[in-house]
Short mmCIF file of C-alpha atoms and ligand atoms in Angstrom, two decimals:
data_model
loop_
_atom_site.label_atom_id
_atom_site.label_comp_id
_atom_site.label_asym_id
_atom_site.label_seq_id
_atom_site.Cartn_x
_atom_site.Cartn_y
_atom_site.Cartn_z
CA UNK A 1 80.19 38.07 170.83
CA UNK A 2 78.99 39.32 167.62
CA UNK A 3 81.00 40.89 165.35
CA UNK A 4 79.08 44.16 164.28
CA UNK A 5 81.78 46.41 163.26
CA UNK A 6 84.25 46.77 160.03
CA UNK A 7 87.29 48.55 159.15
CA UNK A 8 88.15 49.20 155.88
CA UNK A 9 91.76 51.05 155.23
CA UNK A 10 91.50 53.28 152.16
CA UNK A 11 94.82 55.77 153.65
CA UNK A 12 97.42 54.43 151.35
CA UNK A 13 98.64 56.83 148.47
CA UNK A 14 98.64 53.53 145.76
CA UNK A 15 102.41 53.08 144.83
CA UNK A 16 101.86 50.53 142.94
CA UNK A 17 99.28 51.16 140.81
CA UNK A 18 101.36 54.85 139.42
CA UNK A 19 100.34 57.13 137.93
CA UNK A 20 96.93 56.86 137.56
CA UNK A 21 96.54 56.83 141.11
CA UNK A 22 98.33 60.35 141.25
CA UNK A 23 95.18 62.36 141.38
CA UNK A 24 92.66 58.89 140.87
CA UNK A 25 92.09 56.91 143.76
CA UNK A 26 92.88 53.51 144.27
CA UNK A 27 89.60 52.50 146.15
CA UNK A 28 87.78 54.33 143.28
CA UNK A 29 88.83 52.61 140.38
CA UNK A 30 86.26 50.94 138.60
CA UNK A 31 85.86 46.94 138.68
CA UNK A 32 83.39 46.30 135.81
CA UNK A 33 80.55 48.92 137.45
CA UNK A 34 81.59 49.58 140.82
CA UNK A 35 84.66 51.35 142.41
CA UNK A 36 87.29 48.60 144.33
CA UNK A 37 85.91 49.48 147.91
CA UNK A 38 82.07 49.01 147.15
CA UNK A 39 83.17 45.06 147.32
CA UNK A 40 84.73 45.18 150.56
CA UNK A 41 81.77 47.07 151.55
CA UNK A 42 79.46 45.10 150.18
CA UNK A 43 81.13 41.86 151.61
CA UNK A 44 81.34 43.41 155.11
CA UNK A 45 77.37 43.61 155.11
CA UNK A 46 76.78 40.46 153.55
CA UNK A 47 78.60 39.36 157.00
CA UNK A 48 76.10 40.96 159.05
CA UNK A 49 77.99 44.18 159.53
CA UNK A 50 76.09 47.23 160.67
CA UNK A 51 78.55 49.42 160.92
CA UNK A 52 81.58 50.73 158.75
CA UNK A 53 84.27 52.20 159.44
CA UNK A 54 86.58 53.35 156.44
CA UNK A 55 89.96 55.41 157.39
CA UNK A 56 91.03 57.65 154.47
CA UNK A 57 93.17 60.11 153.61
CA UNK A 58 93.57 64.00 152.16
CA UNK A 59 91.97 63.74 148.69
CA UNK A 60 89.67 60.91 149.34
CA UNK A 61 86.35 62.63 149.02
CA UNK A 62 85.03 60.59 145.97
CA UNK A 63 84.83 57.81 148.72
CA UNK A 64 82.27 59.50 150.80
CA UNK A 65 80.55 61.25 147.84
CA UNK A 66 79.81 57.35 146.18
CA UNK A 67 78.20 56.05 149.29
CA UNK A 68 76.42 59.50 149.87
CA UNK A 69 72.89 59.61 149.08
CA UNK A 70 72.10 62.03 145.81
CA UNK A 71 68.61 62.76 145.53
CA UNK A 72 68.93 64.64 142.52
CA UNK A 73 70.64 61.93 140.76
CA UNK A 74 67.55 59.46 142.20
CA UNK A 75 65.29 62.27 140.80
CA UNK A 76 66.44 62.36 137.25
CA UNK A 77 67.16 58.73 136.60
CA UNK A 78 62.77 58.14 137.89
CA UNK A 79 62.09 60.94 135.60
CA UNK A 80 63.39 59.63 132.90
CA UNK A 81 61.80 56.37 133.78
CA UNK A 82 64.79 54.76 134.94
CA UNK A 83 63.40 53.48 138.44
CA UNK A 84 65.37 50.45 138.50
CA UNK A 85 68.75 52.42 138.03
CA UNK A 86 67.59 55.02 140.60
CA UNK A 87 66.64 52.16 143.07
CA UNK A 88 70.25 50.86 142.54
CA UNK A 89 71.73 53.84 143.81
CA UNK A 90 69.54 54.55 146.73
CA UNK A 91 70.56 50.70 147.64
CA UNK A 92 74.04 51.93 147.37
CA UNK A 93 73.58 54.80 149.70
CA UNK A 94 70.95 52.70 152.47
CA UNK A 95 73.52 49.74 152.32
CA UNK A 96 74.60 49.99 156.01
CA UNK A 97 76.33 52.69 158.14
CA UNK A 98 79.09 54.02 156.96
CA UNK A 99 81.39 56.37 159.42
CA UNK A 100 84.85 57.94 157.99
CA UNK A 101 88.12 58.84 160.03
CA UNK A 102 90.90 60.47 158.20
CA UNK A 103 94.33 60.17 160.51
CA UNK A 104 96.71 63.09 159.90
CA UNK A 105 99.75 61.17 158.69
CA UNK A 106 100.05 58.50 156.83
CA UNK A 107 102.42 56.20 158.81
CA UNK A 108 101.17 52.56 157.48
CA UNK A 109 98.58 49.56 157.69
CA UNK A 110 98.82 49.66 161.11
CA UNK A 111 98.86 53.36 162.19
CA UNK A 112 95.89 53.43 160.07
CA UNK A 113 93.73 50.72 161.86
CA UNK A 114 94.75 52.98 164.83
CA UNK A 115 92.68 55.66 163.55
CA UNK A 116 89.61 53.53 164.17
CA UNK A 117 90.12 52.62 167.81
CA UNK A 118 87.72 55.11 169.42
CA UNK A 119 85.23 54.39 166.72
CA UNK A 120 85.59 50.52 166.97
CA UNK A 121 85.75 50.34 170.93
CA UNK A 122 85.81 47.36 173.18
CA UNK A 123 84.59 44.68 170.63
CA UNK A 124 85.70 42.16 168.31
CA UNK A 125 85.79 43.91 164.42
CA UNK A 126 86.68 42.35 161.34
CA UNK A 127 89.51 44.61 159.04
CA UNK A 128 89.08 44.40 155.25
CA UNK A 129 92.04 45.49 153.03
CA UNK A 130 90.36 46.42 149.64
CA UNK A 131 92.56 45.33 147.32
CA UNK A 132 92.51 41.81 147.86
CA UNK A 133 89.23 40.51 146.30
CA UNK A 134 88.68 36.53 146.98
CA UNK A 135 86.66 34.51 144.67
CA UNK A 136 83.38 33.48 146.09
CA UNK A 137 82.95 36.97 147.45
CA UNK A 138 82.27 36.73 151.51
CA UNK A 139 82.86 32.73 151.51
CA UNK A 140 86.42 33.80 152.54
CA UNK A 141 84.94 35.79 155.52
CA UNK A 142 82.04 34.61 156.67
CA UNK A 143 84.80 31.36 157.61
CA UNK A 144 86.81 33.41 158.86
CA UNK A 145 84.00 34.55 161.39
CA UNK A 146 82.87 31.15 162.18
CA UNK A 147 86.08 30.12 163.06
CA UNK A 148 86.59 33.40 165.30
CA UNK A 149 83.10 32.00 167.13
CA UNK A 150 84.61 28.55 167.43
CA UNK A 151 88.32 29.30 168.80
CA UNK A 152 87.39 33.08 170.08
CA UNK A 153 90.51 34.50 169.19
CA UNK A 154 91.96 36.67 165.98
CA UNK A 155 92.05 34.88 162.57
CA UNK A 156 93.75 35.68 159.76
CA UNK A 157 93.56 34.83 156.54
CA UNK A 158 95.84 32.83 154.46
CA UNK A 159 97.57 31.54 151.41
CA UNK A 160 100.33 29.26 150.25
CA UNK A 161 102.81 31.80 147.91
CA UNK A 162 105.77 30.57 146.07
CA UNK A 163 109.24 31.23 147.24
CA UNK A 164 109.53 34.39 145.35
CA UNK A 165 106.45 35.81 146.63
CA UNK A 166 106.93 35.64 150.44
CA UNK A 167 108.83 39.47 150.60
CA UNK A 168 105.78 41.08 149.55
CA UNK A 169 103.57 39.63 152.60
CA UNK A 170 103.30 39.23 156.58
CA UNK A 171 104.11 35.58 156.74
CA UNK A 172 103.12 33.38 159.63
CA UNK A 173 104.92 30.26 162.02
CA UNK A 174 101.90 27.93 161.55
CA UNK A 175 100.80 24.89 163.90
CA UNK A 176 98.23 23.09 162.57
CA UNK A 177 94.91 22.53 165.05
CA UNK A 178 92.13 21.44 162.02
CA UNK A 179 91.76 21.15 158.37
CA UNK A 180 92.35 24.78 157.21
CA UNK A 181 93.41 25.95 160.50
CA UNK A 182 96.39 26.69 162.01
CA UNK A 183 97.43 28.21 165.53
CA UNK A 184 99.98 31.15 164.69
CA UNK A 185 103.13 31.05 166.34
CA UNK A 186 104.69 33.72 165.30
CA UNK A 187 104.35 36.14 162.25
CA UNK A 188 106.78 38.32 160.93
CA UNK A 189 106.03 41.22 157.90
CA UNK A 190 107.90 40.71 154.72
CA UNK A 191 111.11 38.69 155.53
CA UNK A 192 113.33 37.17 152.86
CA UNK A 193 112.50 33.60 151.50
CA UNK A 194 115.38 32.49 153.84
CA UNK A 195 114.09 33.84 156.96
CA UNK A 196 110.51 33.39 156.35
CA UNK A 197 109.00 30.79 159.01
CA UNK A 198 106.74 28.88 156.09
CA UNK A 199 105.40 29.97 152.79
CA UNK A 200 101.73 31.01 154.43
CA UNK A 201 101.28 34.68 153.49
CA UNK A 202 98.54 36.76 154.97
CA UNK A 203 95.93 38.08 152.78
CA UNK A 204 94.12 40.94 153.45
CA UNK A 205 90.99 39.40 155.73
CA UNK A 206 91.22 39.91 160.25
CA UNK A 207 89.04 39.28 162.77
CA UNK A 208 90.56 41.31 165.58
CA UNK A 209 90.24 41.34 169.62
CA UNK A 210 89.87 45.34 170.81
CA UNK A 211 93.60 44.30 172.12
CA UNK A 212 95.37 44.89 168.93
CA UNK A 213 94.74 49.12 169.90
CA UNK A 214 97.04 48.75 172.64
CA UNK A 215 99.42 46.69 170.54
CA UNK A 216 99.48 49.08 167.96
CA UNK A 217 99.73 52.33 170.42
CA UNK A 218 103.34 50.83 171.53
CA UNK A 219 104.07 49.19 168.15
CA UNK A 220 107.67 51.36 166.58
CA UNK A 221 107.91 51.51 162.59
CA UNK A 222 109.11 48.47 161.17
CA UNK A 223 109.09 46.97 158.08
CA UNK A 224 109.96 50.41 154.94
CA UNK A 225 109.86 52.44 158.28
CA UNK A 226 106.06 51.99 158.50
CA UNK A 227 103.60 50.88 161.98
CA UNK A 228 103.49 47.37 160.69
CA UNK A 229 99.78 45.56 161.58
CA UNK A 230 101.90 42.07 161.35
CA UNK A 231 104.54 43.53 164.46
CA UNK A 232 100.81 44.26 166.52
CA UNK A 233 99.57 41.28 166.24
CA UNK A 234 102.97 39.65 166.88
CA UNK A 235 102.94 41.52 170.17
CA UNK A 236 98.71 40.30 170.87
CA UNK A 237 100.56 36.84 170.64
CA UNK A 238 101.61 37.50 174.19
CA UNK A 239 98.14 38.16 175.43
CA UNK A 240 95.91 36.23 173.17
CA UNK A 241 95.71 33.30 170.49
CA UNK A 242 96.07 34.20 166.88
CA UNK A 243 94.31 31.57 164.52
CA UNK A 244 94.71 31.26 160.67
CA UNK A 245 92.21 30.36 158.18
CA UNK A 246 93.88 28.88 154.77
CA UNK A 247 91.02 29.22 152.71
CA UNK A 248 90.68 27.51 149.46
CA UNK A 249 90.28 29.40 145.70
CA UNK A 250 91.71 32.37 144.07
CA UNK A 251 92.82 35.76 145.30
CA UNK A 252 93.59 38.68 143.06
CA UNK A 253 95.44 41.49 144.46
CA UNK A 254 93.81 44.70 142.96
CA UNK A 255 96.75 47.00 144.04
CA UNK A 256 98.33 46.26 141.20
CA UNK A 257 97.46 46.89 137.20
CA UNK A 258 98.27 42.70 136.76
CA UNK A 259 96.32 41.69 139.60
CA UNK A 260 93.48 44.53 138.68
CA UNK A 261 93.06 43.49 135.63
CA UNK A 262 92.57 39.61 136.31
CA UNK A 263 90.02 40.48 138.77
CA UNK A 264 88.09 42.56 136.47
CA UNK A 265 88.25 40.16 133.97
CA UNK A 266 86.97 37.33 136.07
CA UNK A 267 84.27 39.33 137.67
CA UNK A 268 83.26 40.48 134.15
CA UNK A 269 82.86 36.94 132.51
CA UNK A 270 80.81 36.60 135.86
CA UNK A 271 78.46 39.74 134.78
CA UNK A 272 75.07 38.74 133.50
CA UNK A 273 75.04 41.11 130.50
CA UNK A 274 78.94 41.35 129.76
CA UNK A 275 79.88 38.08 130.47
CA UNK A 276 79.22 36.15 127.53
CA UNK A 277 79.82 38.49 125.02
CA UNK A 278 83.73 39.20 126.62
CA UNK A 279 84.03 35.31 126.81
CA UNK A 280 82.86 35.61 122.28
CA UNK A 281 85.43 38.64 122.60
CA UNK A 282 88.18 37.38 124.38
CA UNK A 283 88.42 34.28 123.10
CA UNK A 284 88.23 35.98 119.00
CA UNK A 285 91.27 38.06 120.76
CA UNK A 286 93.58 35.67 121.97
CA UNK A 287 93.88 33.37 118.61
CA UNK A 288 94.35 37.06 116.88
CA UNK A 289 96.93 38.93 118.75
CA UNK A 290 100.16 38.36 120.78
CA UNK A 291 101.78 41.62 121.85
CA UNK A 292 105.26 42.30 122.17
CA UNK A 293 106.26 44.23 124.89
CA UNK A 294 107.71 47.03 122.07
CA UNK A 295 104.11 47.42 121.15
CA UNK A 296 103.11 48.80 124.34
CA UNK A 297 102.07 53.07 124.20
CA UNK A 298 104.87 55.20 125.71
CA UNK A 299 104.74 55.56 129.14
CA UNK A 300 103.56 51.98 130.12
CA UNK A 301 105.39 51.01 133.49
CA UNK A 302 107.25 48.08 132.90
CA UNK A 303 107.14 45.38 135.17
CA UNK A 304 111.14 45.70 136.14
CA UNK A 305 110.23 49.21 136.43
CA UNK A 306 107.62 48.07 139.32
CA UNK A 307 109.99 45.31 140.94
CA UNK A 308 110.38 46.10 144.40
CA UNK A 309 107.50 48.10 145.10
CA UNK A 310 105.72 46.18 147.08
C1 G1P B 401 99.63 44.30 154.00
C2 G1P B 401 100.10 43.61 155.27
C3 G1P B 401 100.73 42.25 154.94
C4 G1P B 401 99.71 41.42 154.16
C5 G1P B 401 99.23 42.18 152.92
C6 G1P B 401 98.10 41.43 152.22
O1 G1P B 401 100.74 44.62 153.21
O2 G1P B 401 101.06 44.45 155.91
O3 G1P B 401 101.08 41.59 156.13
O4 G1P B 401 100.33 40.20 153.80
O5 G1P B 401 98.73 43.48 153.27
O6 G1P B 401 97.75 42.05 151.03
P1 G1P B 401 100.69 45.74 152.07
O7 G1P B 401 99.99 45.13 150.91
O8 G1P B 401 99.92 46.89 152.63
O9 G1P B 401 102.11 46.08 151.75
#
């Protein structure tokens, strides 16, 4: 069956990305010329997705506002003789259908995928999670969806992380069944190093049965109290074959200001007009300047300060 739907989860308040995302949004901040979510977006219709499905929260209104159309903005930019700009953001608006559902609590990953059952319905959907940005775009997906037509069953995607790593990620019991693809046997959200049943961590890329709703409808807080995606599908596992795609290449984690910043930097040397004047830049930088931490502004979350939030 054809996978025709997305879900993208923009619900979460963005802990660890404080304080700008006190009254900012996470999903809105900008990589190079485009807010976070436009990628997840725009990777979810490179897949052949016709519809979207985003799940957001109280405050999230920029969200809807960036994909909305805005004729007067399409209006100015032509009379000023900007057509190319204005047909850039009617793209942005025509891109595919986009439908919003805003749950009233915010209860975690999972109880926010819930939101999108009566939207999704009884068909296969692929979730996105749009802080985690793959290089190669869609390669990472568009796998991931012809392995779901090969093995019809979930996938999920994953990645090797070091030993001091696994905490912050659902980590799976692999067996493997092909290059790159394991059956899961078991998955289990954040454990300790010394529980955890192998080092592959699941990064933010699902193709999901319609079965995980049910899952999740009897699926208890788990993990920091929260309806834990990883104990829905471990519950699926009874019902249905789980599949895991360890895809090759880099993944930056956008939730973060580290991970943020790599990602914009990489997708910046990758801009036509910016790129080669920040490679000139950067590289002028990094013979000139090494910063001690002492020289950072005031106010500059350290990274003990953000141990342990995620
Ligand atoms: C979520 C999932 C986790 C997964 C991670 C990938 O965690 O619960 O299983 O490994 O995304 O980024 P979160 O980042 O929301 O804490």
């Amino acid at each position: 069956m054809k996978v025709r739907k997305a879900v993208i989860t923009a619900a979460g308040w963005g802990i660890r990305f404080l304080p700008i995302t006190k009254s900012q949004r996470k999903e809105m901040l900008p990589l190079v010329d485009k807010p976070l979510i436009q990628y997840s977006v725009e990777e979810a219709v490179a897949c052949g997705v016709e519809l979207v499905i985003i799940v957001t929260a109280q405050g999230k209104g920029a969200i809807e506002d960036h994909f909305d159309r805005s004729f007067e903005l399409e209006h100015f930019l032509e009379r000023k003789g900007e057509n190319k700009l204005a047909e850039e953001i009617r793209r942005l608006s025509n891109m595919v259908d986009i439908c919003y559902v805003r749950p009233k609590e915010r209860l975690g990953l999972g109880h926010a995928v819930l939101a999108a059952k009566r939207v999704v319905g009884e068909e296969p959907f692929v979730l996105l999670l749009p802080d985690d940005l793959f290089e190669g775009q869609e390669a990472v997906l568009r796998q991931m969806l012809e392995i779901y037509q090969r093995y019809q069953g979930n996938i999920i995607a994953v990645k090797r992380v070091s030993k001091e790593e696994i905490n912050r990620y659902g980590i799976i019991e692999p067996r493997k069944v092909a290059e790159h693809v394991y059956q899961v046997i078991n998955l289990v959200e954040k454990p300790q190093p010394e529980q955890a049943p192998s080092d592959l961590a699941i990064m933010g890329r699902y193709v999901l049965m319609p079965e995980i709703f049910e899952a999740l409808e009897s699926t208890l807080p788990g993990k920091n109290q929260e309806i834990q995606l990883t104990d829905a599908l471990a519950q699926v596992l009874q019902k249905q074959a789980i599949y895991a795609y360890e895809f090759e290449g880099e993944r930056y984690d956008a939730g973060t200001p580290l991970g943020w910043l790599e990602a914009t930097i990489v997708l910046a040397l990758g801009h036509p007009d910016i790129g080669p004047k920040l490679r000139e830049y950067l590289g002028g930088l990094l013979q000139r300047i090494t910063y001690p931490e002492e020289a950072l502004p005031s106010g500059v979350i350290s990274r003990e300060g953000r141990k342990g939030l995620k």
